[in-house]
Structures are given as C-alpha cells and as structure tokens.
C-alpha cells in the first residue's frame, strides 16, 4: 500500500522545504517536488507542517509505584498517537532481590498484544549485584534494551547507592549501553520529608519544600563525576533547574559529554501551583520549580545543553492522588502529559518564537532517536526511514481539558489552556493511525522497538 502526502512543508532537524512525501509499505520511498504514484492514497497537507512522529523517551505505563499503578496502560497509551507521538520508551523496574529477566517478563506480560504505538523499554536497575551484572550484556545483545535507569532517590524503594552506580556504569560501558538517571539526593530528601512530617507540615507544598534545588544540583554533579570516572555514556532524565543544568555545563567545560532531557511541564508550569488546594495534581519528582529555572531550561535547549524534551508521563486518577490527602509523602508521584507534549511545545515554543521549528523536531524526535539508538530508522523523514509522520496545522486553536483528552486520567494539569497548533494526522509505519481524532489502526499494531548500542553522542 502507498500513501502520498502532497503540498505540505516538510521539516527535519536540519531542513525546511515544500515537498511531497511518498510512502510505500512502512517506509519513506521518496521526497520531492510534484511526486506522483498510481493507486496511492493522497493526503493533502496544504498549510500544514509535515514532521517526524514524536519520540517520548520517558513514560511510565501501567507501572506499579507507591502502592498503586499508573492509570494509563499499554492500550490507553494510544493517547500518545492522538498528540503526534509515535514511539515511546517506557521503564521496566527491577524488583529488589529479583532478576532483570523477571522484571522484563512481567512488563512484557502487560504489554504484549496491547500496543497501538511503537514502544521500547529502558531497564531500571534497583539492585545491582553479581547476578544483575551478568544480565546487563544479555539485555543489550539479546533484547535490544540498551539504556539502564538508576534512581539516586526514592530511598527504601528504588534508590541505589554510589557503589552500585559505579559498578553498573562500568558494566554498561563495557557492553555498549548508557546509564540514565533520576538525579536527586535521596538521603537529603528523606531527611526533609521526615522533618516536615514530624512538624505536622503535610500539605502538597511540603513535597516541593522537601526537594529543594540543591538536592537535584548535588546529585547531578555527583552523577556527572561518576560518569566521568567510568567513561560511560550518561543521560540525566527530567532535569528541572538551574543548579542541575550547571552540572551538565560544568561537565561540558571539562570536555565530558553528559546528555540531558527536561520535560514539558518544567518549561511551562511552576511551583506556585503547590499552594493551591488541588496541588496534589502536580506532585511529581523532581517538583516543579521557579520561573528563573524555566528561563534557564529554555536557554539550555537553545544552547544544546538539553537535547530532549520528554514528558515523564506517569498519570494517577484523583482518587489515587487522594491516597496522600492527609500526608504529602503518600501522594503517588507523577503527572499526565503523553498526549500534549508536541502541541504544548509547538504552541508555547515555536509559535511564541522561543525555539525554531527545526529545534522542535530535534528535541521531540531526532535527538531522542539518536541518543537511544533508533536513528535513522526513526526520528526523521528520510528515504528508507520508518514512515512515522505527523501533519500539524500551525494555526488551529484548541483548548486542553480532561473532558476531551484521551489519556486515562480524570484531570488535566493544563485545564482550560488555549493552544495554537494542532496535530491533525498521525502516521505510524505507513498507516494512518489517527486522523482528525478518528483512530484508524487496531490494538496490536504497535511494535516493540529493539534499539542499537548507544555512543552517548549525537
Ligand atoms: O514523579 C515522577 N516523576 N514519577 C515517576 C517516577 C519518576 O521518578 O520518574
Ligand atoms: Zn524520576
Ligand atoms: Zn519518570
């Protein structure tokens, strides 16, 4: 089957031109002026941007966490396609005392047969020991899982110590993988949480006050130092603040390359939300920060110190958030965003002239594909690449609301926000997956993506 996209403006991380795109089967066959193809379905993209499908490398679907499960599963993860994200990378969590294989099988059990969009896995190592060490190579070589997540926080649940971190880094480096990190100081946070609780300070605001900027800055510097010592390709997830960004900048100054992502909410929302009665909606870790941090994050994107804008999509229903109504430390941490990352960044970044449309493509698709071993198969519109393509109308206005979104969560962190720029059509491997809100693929169309070894370079 072939598909011909005509009259659109094709944008990659490097180019911007009026062109037609011919798709045959799952791949891009040709890009050029006035293309013709007998029997092809024609889509008129006049007035629209033709962009690579988004890649969100930080989502948590159906994840057991803080006594419950994140409310979007592999099926409702379809919401990503509505908003132009064609591939996500989800996190497997090793159970302490058990193997990586055991965790992989459990995640595969929930995922298999349920995907609409394409998906890959990061492996979170929460217990690095001699047995785990042996499995690192197996994950990379046999499973195509080439990135290993570590938590420097969530003490008593997911956190590993520096001894384990260095050991994991050495093993991952040897076999061609990357170590990625939730970089906040778990001991400091644990101390502050207990202090606030003992003082009867239990509202969501104290979630924020238990994770001051220094907890993230310190851990980010420490992680960069350990990565420098071991030489492992390194990536910091959900970087939120100036102090942590300075750790990345300091690493660059000494000739080290540490890659980093921020998330859409840290660019657009700030900590004043924690003072609201419904502040639990924005309880996530790290927490939202200050306006001065937002300014630094936009600058970090522009300067290339931050290569990726992800979501850390980890939604919980309001009834789940209410588990912490009497104690902020019991509120499941996480926030819904998988559906609106692309439209939010386009509206607030491109349309408000903070970033170019090429930079938009770079941070939402091309860099995630390059960093995580999927390029040029994914992350660009190039001859032979997967035909993961979106058509975006840069002028259409719309309003975000829990009443209209497709995520399985009963609130929106952006309720009532008006955006300019809407994803009209999402094509995944040559199939129109969603068009004007209508889903045209079936459950099970999505594939697991095995990834290549990673260099830590772009
Ligand atoms: O609050 C968050 N970020 N929840 C998901 C787990 C994590 O730390 O990424
Ligand atoms: Zn995290
Ligand atoms: Zn996360």
CSV table of C-alpha atoms and ligand atoms in Angstrom, one decimal:
chain,number,residue,atom,x,y,z
A,1,UNK,CA,0.0,0.0,0.0
A,2,UNK,CA,1.3,3.5,-0.7
A,3,UNK,CA,0.4,6.9,0.6
A,4,UNK,CA,1.3,10.3,-0.9
A,5,UNK,CA,1.4,13.4,1.3
A,6,UNK,CA,1.2,16.4,-1.0
A,7,UNK,CA,1.7,20.2,-0.7
A,8,UNK,CA,3.0,20.2,2.9
A,9,UNK,CA,6.0,21.9,4.4
A,10,UNK,CA,8.4,19.1,5.3
A,11,UNK,CA,10.6,19.8,8.3
A,12,UNK,CA,13.5,17.8,9.7
A,13,UNK,CA,16.0,18.8,12.4
A,14,UNK,CA,18.1,20.3,9.5
A,15,UNK,CA,15.8,21.3,6.7
A,16,UNK,CA,12.6,23.1,5.9
A,17,UNK,CA,11.1,22.9,2.4
A,18,UNK,CA,7.9,22.5,0.4
A,19,UNK,CA,7.8,18.9,-0.8
A,20,UNK,CA,5.7,15.8,-1.3
A,21,UNK,CA,6.4,12.6,0.6
A,22,UNK,CA,5.8,9.2,-0.9
A,23,UNK,CA,5.4,6.3,1.5
A,24,UNK,CA,5.5,2.7,0.4
A,25,UNK,CA,4.6,0.0,2.9
A,26,UNK,CA,6.2,1.0,6.2
A,27,UNK,CA,8.9,3.3,4.8
A,28,UNK,CA,9.5,6.6,3.2
A,29,UNK,CA,10.2,6.0,-0.5
A,30,UNK,CA,10.7,9.5,-2.0
A,31,UNK,CA,10.7,13.1,-1.0
A,32,UNK,CA,10.5,15.7,-3.8
A,33,UNK,CA,8.5,18.1,-6.0
A,34,UNK,CA,5.3,17.1,-7.6
A,35,UNK,CA,5.6,13.4,-6.9
A,36,UNK,CA,3.1,11.0,-8.5
A,37,UNK,CA,2.1,7.4,-7.6
A,38,UNK,CA,-0.6,5.4,-9.3
A,39,UNK,CA,-3.1,4.0,-6.8
A,40,UNK,CA,-1.6,5.8,-3.8
A,41,UNK,CA,-4.0,7.3,-1.2
A,42,UNK,CA,-3.4,11.0,-1.4
A,43,UNK,CA,-3.4,13.3,1.7
A,44,UNK,CA,-3.4,17.0,1.0
A,45,UNK,CA,-1.2,18.7,3.6
A,46,UNK,CA,-1.6,22.2,2.3
A,47,UNK,CA,-0.9,24.7,5.1
A,48,UNK,CA,0.4,22.0,7.4
A,49,UNK,CA,3.8,21.1,8.7
A,50,UNK,CA,4.9,17.5,7.8
A,51,UNK,CA,7.1,16.5,10.8
A,52,UNK,CA,8.7,13.3,12.1
A,53,UNK,CA,6.5,11.5,14.6
A,54,UNK,CA,7.4,12.4,18.1
A,55,UNK,CA,9.5,10.1,20.3
A,56,UNK,CA,8.9,10.4,24.0
A,57,UNK,CA,11.7,8.6,25.8
A,58,UNK,CA,10.3,8.9,29.3
A,59,UNK,CA,6.9,7.4,30.0
A,60,UNK,CA,5.5,5.1,32.8
A,61,UNK,CA,2.6,3.0,31.6
A,62,UNK,CA,0.8,0.6,33.9
A,63,UNK,CA,3.7,1.0,36.4
A,64,UNK,CA,3.5,-0.3,39.9
A,65,UNK,CA,4.5,2.6,42.1
A,66,UNK,CA,3.9,3.9,45.6
A,67,UNK,CA,1.2,1.3,46.3
A,68,UNK,CA,-0.8,1.7,43.1
A,69,UNK,CA,-0.4,1.6,39.3
A,70,UNK,CA,-0.1,4.5,36.9
A,71,UNK,CA,-3.5,4.9,35.3
A,72,UNK,CA,-2.6,4.7,31.6
A,73,UNK,CA,-1.8,1.2,30.4
A,74,UNK,CA,-0.3,0.0,27.1
A,75,UNK,CA,-3.7,0.2,25.4
A,76,UNK,CA,-4.7,3.7,26.6
A,77,UNK,CA,-1.2,4.8,25.7
A,78,UNK,CA,-2.9,5.3,22.4
A,79,UNK,CA,-3.4,8.9,23.7
A,80,UNK,CA,0.2,9.5,22.5
A,81,UNK,CA,-0.8,9.0,18.9
A,82,UNK,CA,-3.6,11.5,19.2
A,83,UNK,CA,-1.0,14.1,20.1
A,84,UNK,CA,1.6,13.1,17.4
A,85,UNK,CA,3.9,10.9,19.5
A,86,UNK,CA,4.5,7.6,17.5
A,87,UNK,CA,7.1,5.9,19.7
A,88,UNK,CA,7.6,5.9,23.5
A,89,UNK,CA,10.2,4.5,25.8
A,90,UNK,CA,8.8,3.0,28.9
A,91,UNK,CA,10.5,2.0,32.1
A,92,UNK,CA,10.8,-1.6,33.5
A,93,UNK,CA,11.6,-1.6,37.2
A,94,UNK,CA,13.6,-4.4,38.6
A,95,UNK,CA,12.2,-5.7,41.9
A,96,UNK,CA,15.0,-5.6,44.5
A,97,UNK,CA,16.1,-9.2,45.2
A,98,UNK,CA,14.9,-10.4,41.7
A,99,UNK,CA,16.5,-10.5,38.3
A,100,UNK,CA,16.2,-8.1,35.3
A,101,UNK,CA,14.8,-11.0,33.3
A,102,UNK,CA,12.0,-11.5,35.9
A,103,UNK,CA,11.1,-7.8,35.5
A,104,UNK,CA,11.3,-7.9,31.7
A,105,UNK,CA,8.9,-10.8,31.6
A,106,UNK,CA,6.4,-9.1,33.9
A,107,UNK,CA,6.4,-5.9,31.8
A,108,UNK,CA,6.1,-7.9,28.5
A,109,UNK,CA,3.1,-9.7,30.0
A,110,UNK,CA,1.3,-6.4,30.5
A,111,UNK,CA,2.4,-5.0,27.1
A,112,UNK,CA,2.2,-7.9,24.7
A,113,UNK,CA,-0.7,-7.6,22.2
A,114,UNK,CA,-1.9,-4.2,23.7
A,115,UNK,CA,0.1,-1.6,21.8
A,116,UNK,CA,-1.2,0.9,19.3
A,117,UNK,CA,2.0,2.9,19.0
A,118,UNK,CA,5.6,1.7,18.9
A,119,UNK,CA,7.4,1.2,22.2
A,120,UNK,CA,10.8,0.4,23.6
A,121,UNK,CA,12.0,-0.2,27.2
A,122,UNK,CA,14.6,1.2,29.5
A,123,UNK,CA,15.6,-1.2,32.3
A,124,UNK,CA,15.7,0.4,35.8
A,125,UNK,CA,18.3,-1.3,37.9
A,126,UNK,CA,17.3,-1.1,41.5
A,127,UNK,CA,19.6,-3.8,42.9
A,128,UNK,CA,23.0,-4.1,41.2
A,129,UNK,CA,24.8,-7.3,42.4
A,130,UNK,CA,26.8,-10.1,40.8
A,131,UNK,CA,23.8,-11.7,39.3
A,132,UNK,CA,22.4,-8.4,37.8
A,133,UNK,CA,25.9,-7.7,36.4
A,134,UNK,CA,25.7,-10.8,34.3
A,135,UNK,CA,22.4,-9.8,32.8
A,136,UNK,CA,23.5,-6.4,31.5
A,137,UNK,CA,25.1,-7.8,28.4
A,138,UNK,CA,22.1,-10.1,27.8
A,139,UNK,CA,19.7,-7.1,27.9
A,140,UNK,CA,21.8,-5.2,25.4
A,141,UNK,CA,22.7,-8.0,23.0
A,142,UNK,CA,19.6,-10.2,23.1
A,143,UNK,CA,16.8,-7.8,24.0
A,144,UNK,CA,17.8,-4.5,22.4
A,145,UNK,CA,17.4,-2.8,25.7
A,146,UNK,CA,20.5,-0.5,25.8
A,147,UNK,CA,19.7,2.1,28.4
A,148,UNK,CA,19.8,1.4,32.2
A,149,UNK,CA,17.9,3.7,34.5
A,150,UNK,CA,19.1,4.4,38.0
A,151,UNK,CA,17.4,6.2,40.9
A,152,UNK,CA,19.5,8.3,43.3
A,153,UNK,CA,16.3,8.9,45.2
A,154,UNK,CA,13.1,7.0,46.4
A,155,UNK,CA,15.1,5.7,49.4
A,156,UNK,CA,14.0,2.3,50.6
A,157,UNK,CA,12.2,1.5,47.3
A,158,UNK,CA,14.2,2.2,44.0
A,159,UNK,CA,17.3,4.0,45.2
A,160,UNK,CA,20.8,2.6,44.6
A,161,UNK,CA,24.0,3.8,46.3
A,162,UNK,CA,27.1,5.1,44.7
A,163,UNK,CA,28.9,1.8,45.0
A,164,UNK,CA,26.2,0.1,42.9
A,165,UNK,CA,26.1,3.1,40.5
A,166,UNK,CA,29.8,2.9,39.7
A,167,UNK,CA,29.7,-0.9,39.3
A,168,UNK,CA,26.7,-0.7,36.9
A,169,UNK,CA,28.4,2.1,34.9
A,170,UNK,CA,31.5,0.0,34.4
A,171,UNK,CA,29.5,-3.0,33.2
A,172,UNK,CA,27.2,-0.9,30.9
A,173,UNK,CA,30.1,0.9,29.4
A,174,UNK,CA,31.8,-2.4,28.6
A,175,UNK,CA,28.8,-3.7,26.6
A,176,UNK,CA,27.9,-0.6,24.7
A,177,UNK,CA,25.0,0.8,26.7
A,178,UNK,CA,24.1,4.0,28.5
A,179,UNK,CA,23.3,4.8,32.1
A,180,UNK,CA,20.4,7.2,32.7
A,181,UNK,CA,19.5,8.7,36.0
A,182,UNK,CA,16.9,10.3,38.2
A,183,UNK,CA,19.4,12.6,39.9
A,184,UNK,CA,18.2,13.9,43.2
A,185,UNK,CA,19.8,13.3,46.6
A,186,UNK,CA,17.6,10.6,48.2
A,187,UNK,CA,19.1,10.9,51.7
A,188,UNK,CA,18.6,14.7,51.9
A,189,UNK,CA,15.1,14.3,50.6
A,190,UNK,CA,14.3,11.6,53.1
A,191,UNK,CA,15.6,13.7,55.9
A,192,UNK,CA,13.4,16.7,54.8
A,193,UNK,CA,10.3,14.6,54.3
A,194,UNK,CA,10.6,13.1,57.8
A,195,UNK,CA,11.3,16.6,59.3
A,196,UNK,CA,8.2,18.1,57.7
A,197,UNK,CA,6.0,15.2,58.7
A,198,UNK,CA,7.2,15.4,62.3
A,199,UNK,CA,6.4,19.1,62.3
A,200,UNK,CA,2.9,18.4,61.0
A,201,UNK,CA,3.6,20.0,57.7
A,202,UNK,CA,1.6,17.7,55.5
A,203,UNK,CA,0.2,19.6,52.5
A,204,UNK,CA,1.4,19.2,48.9
A,205,UNK,CA,3.5,22.3,49.3
A,206,UNK,CA,5.9,20.3,51.5
A,207,UNK,CA,6.5,17.8,48.7
A,208,UNK,CA,8.1,20.8,46.9
A,209,UNK,CA,9.9,22.1,50.0
A,210,UNK,CA,11.4,18.6,50.7
A,211,UNK,CA,13.1,18.6,47.3
A,212,UNK,CA,14.9,22.0,47.1
A,213,UNK,CA,17.1,22.7,44.1
A,214,UNK,CA,20.3,21.8,45.9
A,215,UNK,CA,19.1,18.1,46.2
A,216,UNK,CA,19.0,17.9,42.4
A,217,UNK,CA,22.1,20.0,41.7
A,218,UNK,CA,24.2,17.9,44.1
A,219,UNK,CA,23.1,14.6,42.7
A,220,UNK,CA,23.5,15.8,39.1
A,221,UNK,CA,27.1,16.9,39.8
A,222,UNK,CA,27.8,13.6,41.6
A,223,UNK,CA,26.4,11.6,38.7
A,224,UNK,CA,28.5,13.5,36.2
A,225,UNK,CA,31.6,12.9,38.3
A,226,UNK,CA,30.9,9.1,38.4
A,227,UNK,CA,30.2,9.0,34.7
A,228,UNK,CA,33.4,10.9,34.0
A,229,UNK,CA,35.4,8.5,36.1
A,230,UNK,CA,33.9,5.4,34.4
A,231,UNK,CA,33.5,6.9,30.9
A,232,UNK,CA,30.0,5.5,30.5
A,233,UNK,CA,27.6,7.3,28.1
A,234,UNK,CA,25.4,9.2,30.5
A,235,UNK,CA,22.0,11.0,30.4
A,236,UNK,CA,20.0,12.8,33.0
A,237,UNK,CA,16.2,12.5,32.9
A,238,UNK,CA,13.7,15.1,33.9
A,239,UNK,CA,16.2,17.9,34.6
A,240,UNK,CA,14.3,20.8,36.2
A,241,UNK,CA,16.6,23.5,37.5
A,242,UNK,CA,19.5,25.9,37.0
A,243,UNK,CA,21.7,24.0,39.5
A,244,UNK,CA,21.4,20.7,37.7
A,245,UNK,CA,21.8,22.3,34.3
A,246,UNK,CA,25.1,23.8,35.7
A,247,UNK,CA,26.3,20.3,36.4
A,248,UNK,CA,25.8,19.4,32.7
A,249,UNK,CA,27.5,22.7,31.7
A,250,UNK,CA,30.4,22.0,34.1
A,251,UNK,CA,30.8,18.5,32.6
A,252,UNK,CA,31.0,20.1,29.2
A,253,UNK,CA,33.6,22.6,30.3
A,254,UNK,CA,35.9,19.7,31.3
A,255,UNK,CA,35.4,18.0,27.9
A,256,UNK,CA,32.8,15.5,29.1
A,257,UNK,CA,29.5,14.9,27.3
A,258,UNK,CA,26.5,14.4,29.5
A,259,UNK,CA,23.2,14.3,27.7
A,260,UNK,CA,20.1,15.6,29.4
A,261,UNK,CA,16.3,15.9,29.0
A,262,UNK,CA,13.9,18.3,30.5
A,263,UNK,CA,10.1,17.7,30.4
A,264,UNK,CA,7.4,19.9,29.1
A,265,UNK,CA,5.9,20.7,32.5
A,266,UNK,CA,9.1,22.1,33.8
A,267,UNK,CA,9.2,24.6,30.9
A,268,UNK,CA,5.6,25.7,31.3
A,269,UNK,CA,4.4,25.3,34.9
A,270,UNK,CA,5.9,26.5,38.2
A,271,UNK,CA,5.9,25.7,41.9
A,272,UNK,CA,3.2,28.3,42.8
A,273,UNK,CA,0.7,25.5,41.9
A,274,UNK,CA,1.6,23.7,45.1
A,275,UNK,CA,-0.1,26.4,47.1
A,276,UNK,CA,-3.5,25.5,45.6
A,277,UNK,CA,-5.9,23.2,47.4
A,278,UNK,CA,-5.6,20.8,44.4
A,279,UNK,CA,-1.8,21.0,44.5
A,280,UNK,CA,-1.6,17.1,44.5
A,281,UNK,CA,-2.3,17.2,40.8
A,282,UNK,CA,1.3,18.4,40.3
A,283,UNK,CA,3.1,16.3,42.8
A,284,UNK,CA,5.9,14.8,40.8
A,285,UNK,CA,9.6,14.3,41.4
A,286,UNK,CA,11.5,16.4,41.0
A,287,UNK,CA,8.9,19.0,41.7
A,288,UNK,CA,8.0,22.0,39.5
A,289,UNK,CA,10.5,24.8,40.1
A,290,UNK,CA,10.7,28.6,39.8
A,291,UNK,CA,10.3,31.0,36.9
A,292,UNK,CA,14.1,31.6,36.9
A,293,UNK,CA,14.6,27.9,36.3
A,294,UNK,CA,12.2,27.9,33.3
A,295,UNK,CA,14.3,30.7,31.8
A,296,UNK,CA,17.4,28.6,32.2
A,297,UNK,CA,15.8,25.5,30.7
A,298,UNK,CA,14.7,27.3,27.6
A,299,UNK,CA,18.2,28.7,27.3
A,300,UNK,CA,19.6,25.2,27.8
A,301,UNK,CA,17.5,23.9,24.9
A,302,UNK,CA,18.7,26.8,22.7
A,303,UNK,CA,22.3,26.2,23.6
A,304,UNK,CA,22.2,22.5,23.1
A,305,UNK,CA,22.9,21.6,26.8
A,306,UNK,CA,19.5,20.0,26.9
A,307,UNK,CA,18.9,17.7,24.0
A,308,UNK,CA,15.5,16.3,24.6
A,309,UNK,CA,12.0,17.4,25.8
A,310,UNK,CA,10.1,14.4,27.2
A,311,UNK,CA,7.1,14.1,29.5
A,312,UNK,CA,7.8,11.7,32.4
A,313,UNK,CA,4.1,10.7,31.8
A,314,UNK,CA,3.0,8.9,35.0
A,315,UNK,CA,-0.7,9.6,35.5
A,316,UNK,CA,-2.8,8.9,38.5
A,317,UNK,CA,-6.5,9.4,39.0
A,318,UNK,CA,-7.7,11.9,41.6
A,319,UNK,CA,-8.8,9.0,43.8
A,320,UNK,CA,-5.2,7.7,43.7
A,321,UNK,CA,-3.8,11.2,44.4
A,322,UNK,CA,-6.2,11.2,47.4
A,323,UNK,CA,-4.1,8.4,49.0
A,324,UNK,CA,-2.0,11.3,50.2
A,325,UNK,CA,-4.7,13.8,51.2
A,326,UNK,CA,-3.5,13.7,54.8
A,327,UNK,CA,0.2,13.3,54.1
A,328,UNK,CA,2.1,14.7,51.0
A,329,UNK,CA,4.6,11.8,51.2
A,330,UNK,CA,1.8,9.3,50.2
A,331,UNK,CA,0.7,11.1,47.1
A,332,UNK,CA,1.7,8.9,44.1
A,333,UNK,CA,4.3,11.0,42.3
A,334,UNK,CA,3.6,11.7,38.7
A,335,UNK,CA,1.8,13.8,36.1
A,336,UNK,CA,-0.1,13.2,32.8
A,337,UNK,CA,1.4,14.6,29.6
A,338,UNK,CA,1.9,11.9,26.9
A,339,UNK,CA,-0.8,13.4,24.7
A,340,UNK,CA,0.1,17.1,24.7
A,341,UNK,CA,3.9,17.3,24.7
A,342,UNK,CA,4.1,18.1,21.0
A,343,UNK,CA,1.2,20.6,20.9
A,344,UNK,CA,2.3,22.3,24.1
A,345,UNK,CA,5.9,22.7,22.9
A,346,UNK,CA,4.8,23.8,19.4
A,347,UNK,CA,2.3,26.4,20.8
A,348,UNK,CA,4.5,27.8,23.6
A,349,UNK,CA,7.9,27.2,22.0
A,350,UNK,CA,7.6,27.6,18.2
A,351,UNK,CA,4.6,29.8,17.9
A,352,UNK,CA,5.8,32.1,20.7
A,353,UNK,CA,9.3,32.2,19.0
A,354,UNK,CA,11.3,30.7,21.8
A,355,UNK,CA,12.6,27.9,19.5
A,356,UNK,CA,12.6,27.2,15.7
A,357,UNK,CA,10.5,24.5,14.2
A,358,UNK,CA,13.8,22.7,13.4
A,359,UNK,CA,14.8,22.8,17.1
A,360,UNK,CA,11.3,21.5,17.8
A,361,UNK,CA,11.9,18.4,15.6
A,362,UNK,CA,15.3,18.0,17.1
A,363,UNK,CA,14.2,17.8,20.7
A,364,UNK,CA,11.0,15.9,20.2
A,365,UNK,CA,12.1,13.3,17.7
A,366,UNK,CA,15.6,13.4,16.1
A,367,UNK,CA,17.6,13.6,19.3
A,368,UNK,CA,15.6,11.0,21.2
A,369,UNK,CA,16.1,8.7,18.3
A,370,UNK,CA,19.9,9.4,18.1
A,371,UNK,CA,20.5,9.3,21.8
A,372,UNK,CA,18.7,6.0,22.3
A,373,UNK,CA,19.8,4.0,19.2
A,374,UNK,CA,16.9,4.3,16.9
A,375,UNK,CA,18.2,6.8,14.3
A,376,UNK,CA,17.8,7.0,11.3
A,377,UNK,CA,15.1,4.3,11.4
A,378,UNK,CA,13.1,6.7,13.5
A,379,UNK,CA,13.2,10.4,14.4
A,380,UNK,CA,13.5,11.9,10.9
A,381,UNK,CA,11.8,12.0,7.5
A,382,UNK,CA,14.4,10.4,5.2
A,383,UNK,CA,14.4,7.9,2.4
A,384,UNK,CA,14.2,4.4,3.9
A,385,UNK,CA,13.3,5.6,7.4
A,386,UNK,CA,10.1,4.4,9.1
A,387,UNK,CA,7.1,6.4,7.8
A,388,UNK,CA,6.3,7.8,11.2
A,389,UNK,CA,5.0,11.2,10.2
A,390,UNK,CA,2.6,13.8,11.6
A,391,UNK,CA,0.7,16.6,9.9
A,392,UNK,CA,0.4,19.6,12.2
A,393,UNK,CA,-1.8,22.7,11.5
A,394,UNK,CA,0.3,25.6,13.0
A,395,UNK,CA,-2.7,27.9,13.2
A,396,UNK,CA,-5.5,25.8,14.6
A,397,UNK,CA,-6.6,26.8,18.1
A,398,UNK,CA,-7.8,24.4,20.7
A,399,UNK,CA,-8.3,24.1,24.4
A,400,UNK,CA,-6.9,21.4,26.7
A,401,UNK,CA,-9.3,19.7,29.0
A,402,UNK,CA,-9.9,16.4,30.8
A,403,UNK,CA,-13.3,16.3,29.1
A,404,UNK,CA,-11.7,16.0,25.7
A,405,UNK,CA,-8.3,14.3,26.2
A,406,UNK,CA,-7.7,10.6,25.5
A,407,UNK,CA,-5.4,9.9,28.5
A,408,UNK,CA,-7.0,7.6,31.2
A,409,UNK,CA,-6.9,10.2,33.9
A,410,UNK,CA,-9.7,12.4,35.3
A,411,UNK,CA,-7.9,15.7,35.4
A,412,UNK,CA,-5.6,17.8,33.2
A,413,UNK,CA,-2.6,19.6,34.5
A,414,UNK,CA,-3.4,22.2,31.8
A,415,UNK,CA,-7.2,22.5,32.2
A,416,UNK,CA,-8.5,25.4,30.0
A,417,UNK,CA,-5.2,26.3,28.5
A,418,UNK,CA,-5.5,27.5,24.9
A,419,UNK,CA,-3.0,26.4,22.4
A,420,UNK,CA,-2.3,27.3,18.8
A,421,UNK,CA,-1.1,24.4,16.6
A,422,UNK,CA,-2.8,21.1,16.4
A,423,UNK,CA,-1.8,17.6,15.3
A,424,UNK,CA,-4.4,16.6,12.6
A,425,UNK,CA,-2.9,13.3,11.3
A,426,UNK,CA,-0.5,10.8,12.8
A,427,UNK,CA,1.0,8.2,10.5
A,428,UNK,CA,2.8,5.2,12.0
A,429,UNK,CA,4.9,3.0,9.8
A,430,UNK,CA,2.9,4.0,6.7
A,431,UNK,CA,-0.5,3.6,8.3
A,432,UNK,CA,-2.8,6.5,9.1
A,433,UNK,CA,-3.2,5.8,12.8
A,434,UNK,CA,-5.2,8.8,13.8
A,435,UNK,CA,-6.9,11.4,11.5
A,436,UNK,CA,-9.0,14.3,12.9
A,437,UNK,CA,-9.4,12.4,16.1
A,438,UNK,CA,-10.5,9.2,14.5
A,439,UNK,CA,-8.4,6.1,15.3
A,440,UNK,CA,-7.7,4.0,12.1
A,441,UNK,CA,-5.5,1.3,13.5
A,442,UNK,CA,-6.3,-1.7,15.7
A,443,UNK,CA,-4.8,-2.6,19.1
A,444,UNK,CA,-1.8,-4.7,18.5
A,445,UNK,CA,-0.5,-2.6,15.5
A,446,UNK,CA,2.2,-1.1,17.7
A,447,UNK,CA,5.6,-2.9,17.8
A,448,UNK,CA,8.3,-3.3,20.3
A,449,UNK,CA,11.5,-1.5,19.1
A,450,UNK,CA,14.8,-3.2,19.7
A,451,UNK,CA,17.4,-0.5,20.0
A,452,UNK,CA,21.1,-0.3,18.8
A,453,UNK,CA,24.0,0.2,21.1
A,454,UNK,CA,24.5,3.8,22.1
A,455,UNK,CA,27.6,6.0,21.9
A,456,UNK,CA,26.4,8.9,24.1
A,457,UNK,CA,27.0,11.2,21.1
A,458,UNK,CA,24.5,12.9,18.8
B,1,LIG,O1,7.0,11.9,39.8
B,1,LIG,C1,7.5,11.1,39.0
B,1,LIG,N1,8.5,11.6,38.2
B,1,LIG,N2,7.0,9.9,38.9
B,1,LIG,C2,7.5,8.9,38.0
B,1,LIG,C3,8.8,8.2,38.5
B,1,LIG,C4,10.0,9.0,38.2
B,1,LIG,O2,10.6,9.5,39.1
B,1,LIG,O3,10.3,9.3,37.1
B,2,LIG,ZN1,12.3,10.1,38.1
B,3,LIG,ZN1,9.9,9.0,35.3
